[in-house]
Coordinates of C-alpha atoms and ligand atoms in Angstrom, one line a residue:
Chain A
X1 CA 55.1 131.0 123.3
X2 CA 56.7 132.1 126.2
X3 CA 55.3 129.1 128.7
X4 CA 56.7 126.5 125.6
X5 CA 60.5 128.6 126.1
X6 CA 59.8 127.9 130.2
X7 CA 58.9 124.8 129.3
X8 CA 62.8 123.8 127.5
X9 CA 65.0 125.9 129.1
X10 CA 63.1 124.1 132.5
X11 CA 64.0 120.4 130.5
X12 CA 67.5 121.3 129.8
X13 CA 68.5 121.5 133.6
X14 CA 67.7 117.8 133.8
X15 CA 71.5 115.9 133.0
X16 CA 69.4 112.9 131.1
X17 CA 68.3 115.1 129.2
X18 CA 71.7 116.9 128.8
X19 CA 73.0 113.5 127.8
X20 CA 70.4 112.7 125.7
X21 CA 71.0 115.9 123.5
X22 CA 75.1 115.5 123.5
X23 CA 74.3 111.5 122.4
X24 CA 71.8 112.5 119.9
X25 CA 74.2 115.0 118.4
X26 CA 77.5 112.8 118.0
X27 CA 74.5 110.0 116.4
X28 CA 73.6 112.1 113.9
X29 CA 76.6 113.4 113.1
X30 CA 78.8 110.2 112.2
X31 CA 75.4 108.4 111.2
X32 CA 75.3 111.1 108.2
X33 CA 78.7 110.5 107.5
X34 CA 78.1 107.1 105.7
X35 CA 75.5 108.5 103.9
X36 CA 76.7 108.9 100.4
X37 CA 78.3 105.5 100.8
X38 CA 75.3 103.8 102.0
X39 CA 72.5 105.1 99.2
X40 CA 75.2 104.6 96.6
X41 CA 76.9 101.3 97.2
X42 CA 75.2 98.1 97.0
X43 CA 75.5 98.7 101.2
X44 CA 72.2 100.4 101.1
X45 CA 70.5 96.9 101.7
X46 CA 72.9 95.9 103.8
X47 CA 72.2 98.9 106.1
X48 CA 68.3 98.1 106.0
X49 CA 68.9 94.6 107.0
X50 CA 71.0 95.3 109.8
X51 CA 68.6 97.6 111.1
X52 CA 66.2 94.7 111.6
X53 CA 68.8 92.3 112.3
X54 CA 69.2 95.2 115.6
X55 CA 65.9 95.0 116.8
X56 CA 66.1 91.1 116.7
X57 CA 69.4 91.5 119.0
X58 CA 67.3 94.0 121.4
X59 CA 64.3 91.4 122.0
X60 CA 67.3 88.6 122.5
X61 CA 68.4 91.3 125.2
X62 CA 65.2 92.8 126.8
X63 CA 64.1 89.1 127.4
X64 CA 67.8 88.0 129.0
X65 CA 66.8 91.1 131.3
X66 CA 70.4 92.8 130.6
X67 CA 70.7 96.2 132.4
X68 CA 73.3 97.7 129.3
X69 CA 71.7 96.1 126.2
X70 CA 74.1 97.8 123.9
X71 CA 77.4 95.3 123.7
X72 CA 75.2 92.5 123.1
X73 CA 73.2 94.2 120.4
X74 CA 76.7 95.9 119.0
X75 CA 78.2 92.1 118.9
X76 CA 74.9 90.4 117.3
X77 CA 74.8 93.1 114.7
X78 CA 78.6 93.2 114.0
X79 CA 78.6 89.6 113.3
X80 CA 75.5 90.0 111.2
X81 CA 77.4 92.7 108.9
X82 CA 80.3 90.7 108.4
X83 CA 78.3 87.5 107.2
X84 CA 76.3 89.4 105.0
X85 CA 79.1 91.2 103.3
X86 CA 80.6 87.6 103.2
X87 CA 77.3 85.9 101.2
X88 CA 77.0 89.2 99.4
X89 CA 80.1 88.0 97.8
X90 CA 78.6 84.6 97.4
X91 CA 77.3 84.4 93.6
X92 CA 75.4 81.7 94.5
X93 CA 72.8 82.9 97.1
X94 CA 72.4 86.7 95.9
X95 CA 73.5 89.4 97.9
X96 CA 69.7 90.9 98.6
X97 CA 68.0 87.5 98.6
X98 CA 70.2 86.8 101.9
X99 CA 69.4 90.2 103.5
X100 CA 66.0 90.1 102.8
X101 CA 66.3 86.1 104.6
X102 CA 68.3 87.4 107.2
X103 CA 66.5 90.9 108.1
X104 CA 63.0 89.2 108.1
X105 CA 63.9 86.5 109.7
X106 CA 65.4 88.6 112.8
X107 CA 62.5 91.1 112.8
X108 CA 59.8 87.3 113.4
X109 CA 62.0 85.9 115.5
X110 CA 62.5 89.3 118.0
X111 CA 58.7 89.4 118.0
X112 CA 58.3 86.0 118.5
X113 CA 60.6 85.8 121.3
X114 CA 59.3 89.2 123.3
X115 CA 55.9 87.2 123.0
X116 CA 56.9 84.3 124.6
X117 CA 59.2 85.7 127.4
X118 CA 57.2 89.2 128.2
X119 CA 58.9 91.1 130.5
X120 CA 56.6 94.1 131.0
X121 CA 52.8 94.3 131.1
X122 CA 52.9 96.2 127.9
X123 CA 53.9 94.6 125.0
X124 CA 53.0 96.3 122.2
X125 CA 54.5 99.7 124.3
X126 CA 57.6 97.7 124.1
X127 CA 57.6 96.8 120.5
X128 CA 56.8 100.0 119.4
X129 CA 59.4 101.9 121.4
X130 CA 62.4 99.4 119.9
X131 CA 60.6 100.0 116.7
X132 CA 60.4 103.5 116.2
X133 CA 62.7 104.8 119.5
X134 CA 60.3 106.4 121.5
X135 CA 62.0 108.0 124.3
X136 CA 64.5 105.5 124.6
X137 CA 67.5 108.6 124.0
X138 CA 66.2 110.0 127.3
X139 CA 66.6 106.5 129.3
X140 CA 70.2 105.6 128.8
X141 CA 71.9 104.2 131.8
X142 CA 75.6 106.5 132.2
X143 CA 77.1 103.5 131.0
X144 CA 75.1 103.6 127.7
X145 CA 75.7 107.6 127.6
X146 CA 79.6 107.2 127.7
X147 CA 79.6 103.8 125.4
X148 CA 77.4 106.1 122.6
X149 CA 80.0 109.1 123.3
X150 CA 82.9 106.8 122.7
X151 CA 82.0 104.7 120.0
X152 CA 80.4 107.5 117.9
X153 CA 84.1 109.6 118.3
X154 CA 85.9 106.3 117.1
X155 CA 83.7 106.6 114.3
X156 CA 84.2 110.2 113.1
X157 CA 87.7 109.1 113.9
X158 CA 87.9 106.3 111.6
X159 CA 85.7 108.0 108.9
X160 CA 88.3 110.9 108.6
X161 CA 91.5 109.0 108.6
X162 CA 89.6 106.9 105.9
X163 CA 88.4 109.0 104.1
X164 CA 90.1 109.1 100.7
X165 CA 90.2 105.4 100.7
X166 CA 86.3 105.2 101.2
X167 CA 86.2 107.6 98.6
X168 CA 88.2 105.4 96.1
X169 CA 86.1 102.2 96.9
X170 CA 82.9 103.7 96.8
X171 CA 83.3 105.3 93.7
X172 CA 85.1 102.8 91.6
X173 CA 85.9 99.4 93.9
X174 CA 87.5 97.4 90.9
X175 CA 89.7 100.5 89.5
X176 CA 90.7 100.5 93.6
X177 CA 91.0 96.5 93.9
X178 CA 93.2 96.8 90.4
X179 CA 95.5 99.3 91.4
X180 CA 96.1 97.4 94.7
X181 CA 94.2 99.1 97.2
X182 CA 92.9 96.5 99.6
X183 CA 89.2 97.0 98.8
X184 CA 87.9 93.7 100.6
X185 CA 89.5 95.4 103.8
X186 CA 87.7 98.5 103.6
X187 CA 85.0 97.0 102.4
X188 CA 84.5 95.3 106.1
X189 CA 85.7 98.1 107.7
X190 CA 82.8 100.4 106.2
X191 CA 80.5 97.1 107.1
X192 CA 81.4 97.0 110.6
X193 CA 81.1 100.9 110.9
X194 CA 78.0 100.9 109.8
X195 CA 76.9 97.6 112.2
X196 CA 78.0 100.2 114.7
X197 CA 76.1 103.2 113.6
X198 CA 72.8 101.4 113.4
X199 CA 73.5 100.2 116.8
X200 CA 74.2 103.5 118.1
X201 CA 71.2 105.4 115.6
X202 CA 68.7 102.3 117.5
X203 CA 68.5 104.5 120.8
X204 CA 67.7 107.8 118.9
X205 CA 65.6 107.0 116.3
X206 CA 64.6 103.2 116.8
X207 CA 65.1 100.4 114.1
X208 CA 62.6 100.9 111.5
X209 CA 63.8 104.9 111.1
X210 CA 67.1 104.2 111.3
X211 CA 68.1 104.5 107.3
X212 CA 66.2 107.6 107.8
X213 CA 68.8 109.1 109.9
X214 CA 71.6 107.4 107.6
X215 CA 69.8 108.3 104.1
X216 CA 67.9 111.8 104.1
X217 CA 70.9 114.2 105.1
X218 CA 73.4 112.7 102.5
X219 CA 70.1 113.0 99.5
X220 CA 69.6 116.4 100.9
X221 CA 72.9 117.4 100.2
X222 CA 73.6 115.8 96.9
X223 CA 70.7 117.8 95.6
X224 CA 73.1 121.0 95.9
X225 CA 76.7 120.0 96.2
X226 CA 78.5 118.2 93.7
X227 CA 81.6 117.2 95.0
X228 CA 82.4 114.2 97.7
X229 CA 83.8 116.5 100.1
X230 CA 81.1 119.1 100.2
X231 CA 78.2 117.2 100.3
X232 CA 80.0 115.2 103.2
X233 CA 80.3 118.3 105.2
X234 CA 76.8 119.7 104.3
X235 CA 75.2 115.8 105.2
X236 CA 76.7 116.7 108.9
X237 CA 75.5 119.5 109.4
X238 CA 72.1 119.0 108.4
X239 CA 72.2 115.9 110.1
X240 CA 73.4 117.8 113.6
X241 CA 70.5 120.5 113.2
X242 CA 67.9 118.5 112.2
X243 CA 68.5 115.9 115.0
X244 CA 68.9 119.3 117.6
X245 CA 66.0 121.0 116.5
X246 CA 64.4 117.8 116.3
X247 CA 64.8 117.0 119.9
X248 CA 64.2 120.3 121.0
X249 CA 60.5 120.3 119.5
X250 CA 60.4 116.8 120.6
X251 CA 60.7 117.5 124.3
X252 CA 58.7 121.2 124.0
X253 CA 55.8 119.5 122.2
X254 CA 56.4 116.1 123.8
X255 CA 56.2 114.3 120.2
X256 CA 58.4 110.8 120.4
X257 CA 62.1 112.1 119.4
X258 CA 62.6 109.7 116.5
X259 CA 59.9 110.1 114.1
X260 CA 60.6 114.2 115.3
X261 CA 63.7 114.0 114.2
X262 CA 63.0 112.2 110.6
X263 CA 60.3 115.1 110.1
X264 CA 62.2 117.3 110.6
X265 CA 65.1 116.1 108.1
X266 CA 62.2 115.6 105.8
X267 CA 61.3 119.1 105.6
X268 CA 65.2 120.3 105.3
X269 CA 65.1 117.4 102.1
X270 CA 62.5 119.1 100.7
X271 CA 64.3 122.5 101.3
X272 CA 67.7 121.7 99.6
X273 CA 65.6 119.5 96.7
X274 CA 64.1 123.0 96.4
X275 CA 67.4 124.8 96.3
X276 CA 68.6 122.6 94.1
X277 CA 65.8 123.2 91.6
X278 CA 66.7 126.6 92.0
X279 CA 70.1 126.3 91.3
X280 CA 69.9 125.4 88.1
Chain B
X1 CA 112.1 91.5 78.5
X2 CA 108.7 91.6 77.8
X3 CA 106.1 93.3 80.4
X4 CA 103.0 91.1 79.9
X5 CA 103.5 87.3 79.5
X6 CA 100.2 85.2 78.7
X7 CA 101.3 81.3 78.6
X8 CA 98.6 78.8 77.7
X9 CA 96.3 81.1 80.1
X10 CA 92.7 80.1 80.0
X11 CA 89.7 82.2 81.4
X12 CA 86.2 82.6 82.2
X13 CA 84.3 82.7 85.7
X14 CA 83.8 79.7 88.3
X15 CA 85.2 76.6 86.0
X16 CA 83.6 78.1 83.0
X17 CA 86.5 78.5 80.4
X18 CA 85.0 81.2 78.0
X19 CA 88.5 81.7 76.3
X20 CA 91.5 78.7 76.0
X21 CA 94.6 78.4 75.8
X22 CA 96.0 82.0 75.1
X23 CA 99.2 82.9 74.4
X24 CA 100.8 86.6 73.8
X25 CA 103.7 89.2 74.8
X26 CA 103.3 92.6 75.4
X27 CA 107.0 94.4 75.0
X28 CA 107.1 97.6 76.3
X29 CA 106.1 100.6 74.2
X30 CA 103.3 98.3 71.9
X31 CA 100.1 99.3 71.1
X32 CA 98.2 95.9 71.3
X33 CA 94.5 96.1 70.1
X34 CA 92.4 93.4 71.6
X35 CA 89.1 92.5 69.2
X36 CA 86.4 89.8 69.1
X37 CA 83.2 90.2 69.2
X38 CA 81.0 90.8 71.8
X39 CA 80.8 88.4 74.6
X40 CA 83.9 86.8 73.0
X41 CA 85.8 87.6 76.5
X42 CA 87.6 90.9 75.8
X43 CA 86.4 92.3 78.9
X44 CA 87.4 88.7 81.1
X45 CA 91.2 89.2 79.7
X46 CA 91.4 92.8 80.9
X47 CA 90.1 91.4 84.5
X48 CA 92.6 88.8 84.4
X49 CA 95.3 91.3 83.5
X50 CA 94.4 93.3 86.4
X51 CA 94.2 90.4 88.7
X52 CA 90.6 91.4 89.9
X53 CA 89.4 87.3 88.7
X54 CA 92.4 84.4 88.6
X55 CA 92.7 82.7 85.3
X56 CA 91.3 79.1 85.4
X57 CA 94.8 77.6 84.1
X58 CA 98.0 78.9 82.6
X59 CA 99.4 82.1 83.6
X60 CA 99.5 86.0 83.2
X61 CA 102.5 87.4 84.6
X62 CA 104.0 91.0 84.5
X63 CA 108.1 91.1 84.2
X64 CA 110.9 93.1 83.2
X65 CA 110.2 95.0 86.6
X66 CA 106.2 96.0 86.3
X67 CA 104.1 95.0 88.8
X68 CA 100.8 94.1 88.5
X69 CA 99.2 97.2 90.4
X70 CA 101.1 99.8 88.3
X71 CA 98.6 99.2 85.6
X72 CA 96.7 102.2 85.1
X73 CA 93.3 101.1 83.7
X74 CA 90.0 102.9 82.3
X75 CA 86.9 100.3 82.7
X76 CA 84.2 99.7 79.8
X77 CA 81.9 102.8 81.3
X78 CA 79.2 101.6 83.5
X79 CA 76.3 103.3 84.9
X80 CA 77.1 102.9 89.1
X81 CA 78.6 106.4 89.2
X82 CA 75.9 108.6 86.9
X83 CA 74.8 109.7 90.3
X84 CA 78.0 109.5 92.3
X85 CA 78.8 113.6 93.6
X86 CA 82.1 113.7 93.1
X87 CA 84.8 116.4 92.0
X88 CA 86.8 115.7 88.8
X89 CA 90.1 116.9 90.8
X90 CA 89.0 114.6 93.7
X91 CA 87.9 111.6 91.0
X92 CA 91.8 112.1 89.1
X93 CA 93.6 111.9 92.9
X94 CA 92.1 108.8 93.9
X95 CA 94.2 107.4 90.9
X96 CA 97.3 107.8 93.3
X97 CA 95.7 105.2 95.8
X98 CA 97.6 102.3 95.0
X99 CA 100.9 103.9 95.1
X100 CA 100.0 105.7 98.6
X101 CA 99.8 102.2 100.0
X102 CA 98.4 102.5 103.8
X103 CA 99.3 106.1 103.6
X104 CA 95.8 107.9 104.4
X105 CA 96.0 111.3 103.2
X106 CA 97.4 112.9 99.6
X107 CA 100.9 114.6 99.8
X108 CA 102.4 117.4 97.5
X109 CA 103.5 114.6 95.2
X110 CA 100.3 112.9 94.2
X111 CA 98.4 116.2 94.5
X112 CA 101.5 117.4 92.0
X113 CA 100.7 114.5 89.7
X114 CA 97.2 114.7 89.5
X115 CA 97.3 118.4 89.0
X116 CA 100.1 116.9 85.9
X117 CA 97.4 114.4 84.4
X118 CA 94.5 117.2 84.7
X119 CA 96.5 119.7 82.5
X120 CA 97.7 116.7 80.0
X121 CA 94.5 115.4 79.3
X122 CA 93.0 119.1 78.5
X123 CA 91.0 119.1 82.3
X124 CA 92.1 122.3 83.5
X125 CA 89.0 124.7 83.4
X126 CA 87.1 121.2 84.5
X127 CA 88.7 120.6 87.8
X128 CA 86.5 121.8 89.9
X129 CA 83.1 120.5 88.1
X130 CA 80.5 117.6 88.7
X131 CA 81.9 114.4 86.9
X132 CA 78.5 113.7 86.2
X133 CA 77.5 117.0 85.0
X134 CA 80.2 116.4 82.1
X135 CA 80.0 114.5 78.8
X136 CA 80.4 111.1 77.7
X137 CA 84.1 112.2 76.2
X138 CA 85.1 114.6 79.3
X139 CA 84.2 112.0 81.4
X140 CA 86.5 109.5 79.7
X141 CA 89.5 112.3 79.8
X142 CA 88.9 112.5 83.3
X143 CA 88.5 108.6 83.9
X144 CA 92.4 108.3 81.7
X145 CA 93.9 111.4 83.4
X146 CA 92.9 109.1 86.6
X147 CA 94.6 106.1 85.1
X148 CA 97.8 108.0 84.4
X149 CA 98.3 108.4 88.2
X150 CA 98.0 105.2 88.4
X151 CA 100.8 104.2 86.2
X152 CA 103.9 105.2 84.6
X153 CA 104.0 102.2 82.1
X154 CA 101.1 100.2 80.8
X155 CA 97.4 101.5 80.3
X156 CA 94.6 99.1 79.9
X157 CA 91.7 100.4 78.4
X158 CA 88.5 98.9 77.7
X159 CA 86.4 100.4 74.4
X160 CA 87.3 103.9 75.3
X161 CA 85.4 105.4 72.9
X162 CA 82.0 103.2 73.2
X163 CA 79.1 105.8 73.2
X164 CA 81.3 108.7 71.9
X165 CA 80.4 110.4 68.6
X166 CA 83.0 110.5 65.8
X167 CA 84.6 113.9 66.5
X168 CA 85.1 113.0 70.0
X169 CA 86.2 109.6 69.5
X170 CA 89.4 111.2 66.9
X171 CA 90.3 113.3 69.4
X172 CA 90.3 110.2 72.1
X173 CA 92.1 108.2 69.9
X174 CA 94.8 111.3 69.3
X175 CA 95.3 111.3 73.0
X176 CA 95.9 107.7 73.5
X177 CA 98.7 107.9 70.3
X178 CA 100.4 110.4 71.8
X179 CA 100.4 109.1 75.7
X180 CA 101.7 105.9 73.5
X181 CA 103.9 107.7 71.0
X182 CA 105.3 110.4 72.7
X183 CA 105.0 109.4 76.6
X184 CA 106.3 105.6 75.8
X185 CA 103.6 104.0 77.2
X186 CA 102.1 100.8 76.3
X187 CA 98.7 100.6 75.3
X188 CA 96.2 97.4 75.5
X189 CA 92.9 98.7 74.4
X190 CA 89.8 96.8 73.7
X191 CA 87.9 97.7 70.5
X192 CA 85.3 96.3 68.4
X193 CA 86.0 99.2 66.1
X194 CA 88.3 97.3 63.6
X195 CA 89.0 99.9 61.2
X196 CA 90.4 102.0 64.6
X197 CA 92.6 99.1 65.6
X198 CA 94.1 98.4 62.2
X199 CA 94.8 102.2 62.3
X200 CA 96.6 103.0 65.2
X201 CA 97.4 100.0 66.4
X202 CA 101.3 98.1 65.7
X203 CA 99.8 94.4 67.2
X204 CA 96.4 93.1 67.4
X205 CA 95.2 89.8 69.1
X206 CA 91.8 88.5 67.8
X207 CA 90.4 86.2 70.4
X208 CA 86.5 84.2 69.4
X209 CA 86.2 81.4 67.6
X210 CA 89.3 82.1 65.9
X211 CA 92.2 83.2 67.7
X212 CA 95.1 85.5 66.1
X213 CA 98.0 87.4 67.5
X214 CA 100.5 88.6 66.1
X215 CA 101.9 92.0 64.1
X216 CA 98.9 94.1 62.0
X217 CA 100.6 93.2 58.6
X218 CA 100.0 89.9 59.6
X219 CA 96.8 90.3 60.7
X220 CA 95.5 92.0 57.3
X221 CA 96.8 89.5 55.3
X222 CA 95.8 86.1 57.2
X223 CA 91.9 87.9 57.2
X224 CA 92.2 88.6 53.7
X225 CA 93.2 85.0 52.9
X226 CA 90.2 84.1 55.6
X227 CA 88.2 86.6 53.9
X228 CA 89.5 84.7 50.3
X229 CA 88.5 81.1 51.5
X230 CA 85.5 82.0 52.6
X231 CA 84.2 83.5 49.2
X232 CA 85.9 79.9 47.4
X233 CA 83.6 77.9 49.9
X234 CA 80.5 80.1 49.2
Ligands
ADP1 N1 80.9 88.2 86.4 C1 80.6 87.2 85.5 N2 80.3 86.0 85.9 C2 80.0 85.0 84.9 N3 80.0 85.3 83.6 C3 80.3 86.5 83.1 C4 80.7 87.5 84.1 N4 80.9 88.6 83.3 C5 80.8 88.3 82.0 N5 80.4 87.0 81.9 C6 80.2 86.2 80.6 O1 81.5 86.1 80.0 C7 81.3 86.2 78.6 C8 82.3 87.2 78.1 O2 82.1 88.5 78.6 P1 83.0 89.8 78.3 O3 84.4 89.4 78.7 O4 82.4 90.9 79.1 O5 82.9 90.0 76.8 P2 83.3 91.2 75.8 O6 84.0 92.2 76.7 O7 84.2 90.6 74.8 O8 82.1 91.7 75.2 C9 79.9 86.6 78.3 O9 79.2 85.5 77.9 C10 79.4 87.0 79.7 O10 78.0 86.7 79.8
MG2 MG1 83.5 94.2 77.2

């Protein structure tokens, strides 16, 4: 026991790993933020299309050879989240048909493309880490570290001074539209935020366990609180331990930090689903 | 000056007329029943009113000072928020959104009039509760208490008792008289409870194969003399 509490308090002298843990925290935190937004809103598809559209955007950059591989990927999946909120609108193709063409299509042609243009001797190393985040949290360049830091405060920022109108859409967009609140607006705005999110949740948790991140705190919470603002509040915090415990046991037991970190929000779900039982 | 002009207005979705050529007033302080059956376009009128779809020709317009996002509005109950965790207190502010304009957070006023509209519609001990932990006719209190932050003059309301058993559904209907009646605000609901409209109601437009609008003597006697010719041709 003792040797595995050497072993962390020995990791947390390195600064990447410092960084890694402050990035991880500020991920987690405004990535559960959307949460109730996401699984309730038709954006829930949206959000697991963009993830693959992300990892499309990362093969375009690994094989460009791009030291910082975040703007790129950020202005790729941006793009991508305004188009599908645009043809989500469209009656004529439907709104999952073109997500489902659209996230397939990027997760072929990424693979495709890191085939064709390998840049390391291990391939499948490479897939796999963009896929499911390996260790990628621990190799960000300083540049990476302070983009993550600033983008994920813009979007706590944004969320807060928001917030009521979120609420409003979210929970009734035409009784919002109706009574004049600009719902198209926001609805972009909560589109482009969560283009960002999944770009920023990518170097924690990886593509494919992204709505993870996004999806389990805000369930967690709904199974006990029952108003907007206190399951909000209870989604970040269970976000910010689980993702810190997470990493913790991820570097002590040197497990890869995002499926660590999905675990371990698994087992506080199955907590507050328990709670909640009890409850009652 | 009338608050709700229809002229020659005809609507449906993408080119599809599903109602023509409509014509009506709303003055202020009527209680207009809309009826027709189901499918007949009830539902695409009270969109058009509330400018969520454009009419495919003719117009809708507001006057005598009412603009079109004062309408307070309770939608034909759909199932997107059963799940939705969300407070009644916080449900009844969000009413106040369009009046806040790009303002982001809630000041004494509309916390004020929210707090109004919970006590009015009978709320009070409710505030603090899971909308969707309530029932079907608490949920529709809170849904108009919401509305009437929304407005101060018209209220649109879309079968507002669909789903509600008969005890309930008096008591709804009592509320909306007296918001009518004693709070001088005008009413367009939606019914296909007939008996209800011809009750409470002091105009009624008919809209289906046959359209009517007009006063509810009128109404009663041009379906009896419907009613009449119908029976000779039988
Ligand atoms: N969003 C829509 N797009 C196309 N057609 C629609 C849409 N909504 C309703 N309709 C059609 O319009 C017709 C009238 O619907 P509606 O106004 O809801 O009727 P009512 O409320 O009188 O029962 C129906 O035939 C329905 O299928
Ligand atoms: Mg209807």
């Amino acid at each position: 026991m003792s040797a595995l509490w050497e072993k962390l308090i020995a990791s947390l002298e390195f600064p990447f790993v410092q960084y890694a843990l402050i990035v991880g925290t500020l991920v987690a935190l405004c990535s559960s933020l959307f949460g109730v937004t996401l699984v309730l809103k038709r954006f829930s598809f949206i959000g697991d299309g963009l993830s693959h559209v992300a990892f499309g955007a990362m093969a375009i950059a690994t094989v460009l050879k791009l030291t910082n591989e975040m703007p790129l990927v950020l202005l790729l999946t941006v793009l991508c989240a305004v188009l599908l909120l645009r043809t989500g609108q469209n009656a004529k193709i439907r709104g999952d048909a073109a997500v489902a063409m659209i996230s397939v299509g990027a997760l072929a042609l990424g693979y495709l493309l890191m085939n064709i243009f390998p840049t390391s001797g291990n391939l499948s190393g490479d897939v796999c880490s963009t896929l499911f985040g390996a260790f990628s949290i621990l190799t960000l360049s300083p540049t990476e570290v302070w983009l993550s830091v600033g983008l994920s405060l813009l979007v706590v920022g944004l969320f807060v001074f928001f917030y009521h109108k979120i609420f409003a859409v979210t929970f009734d967009e035409s009784f919002a539209r109706a009574t004049g609140v600009n719902a198209a607006g926001y609805n972009l705005l909560i589109a482009v935020i969560i283009a960002v999110i999944i770009v920023l949740a990518m170097n924690l948790v990886g593509s494919l366990l992204i709505s993870a991140l996004v999806i389990f705190p805000a369930l967690s919470a709904m199974r006990v609180y029952k108003s907007f603002l206190s399951v909000t509040v209870c989604a970040a915090i269970v976000s910010v331990v689980c993702a810190v415990l997470g990493m913790l046991v991820a570097i002590v037991a040197d497990t890869p930090v995002g499926s660590t970190i999905v675990a371990v929000d698994i087992v506080a779900f199955l907590i507050f689903a328990l709670a909640g039982k009890l409850k009652r | 000056m009338a608050l709700l002009i229809c002229e020659n207005a005809s609507l449906g979705y993408e080119g599809t007329p599903i109602v023509r050529d409509l014509n009506f007033t709303v003055e202020a302080g009527d209680y207009l029943c809309v009826v027709g059956e189901n499918g007949s376009g009830k539902s695409t009128l009270m969109k058009t009113i509330l400018g969520l779809i454009p009419p495919l020709s003719g117009a809708i317009r507001t006057g005598d000072g009412l603009q079109q996002t004062e309408i307070g509005y309770l939608p034909q109950q759909t199932p997107v928020q059963r799940d939705f965790p969300a407070s009644v207190r916080e449900i009844v502010r969000s009413g106040c959104q369009g009046r806040m304009g790009k303002k982001p957070f809630y000041g004494k006023e509309e916390k004020e009039l929210a707090e109004r509209n919970i006590a009015r519609m009978g709320l009070e001990a409710l505030a603090d509760r899971c909308y969707r932990e309530l029932s079907g006719g608490q949920q529709q209190r809170v849904l108009l208490a919401r509305a009437l932050c929304a407005t101060r003059r018209m209220l649109l309301l879309d079968e507002p008792v669909a789903g509600l058993d008969p005890k309930v559904t008096a008591e709804m209907y009592r509320l909306i008289e007296e918001l009518n009646k004693k709070d001088g605000i005008t009413v367009i609901m939606i019914s296909h409870d007939l008996d209800a409209a011809l009750k409470y109601a002091d105009k009624v437009l008919h809209i289906g194969s046959t359209v009517f609008f007009g006063t509810k003597e009128d109404y009663l006697k041009s379906k009896a003399l419907s009613g009449l010719t119908q029976e000779v041709a039988e």
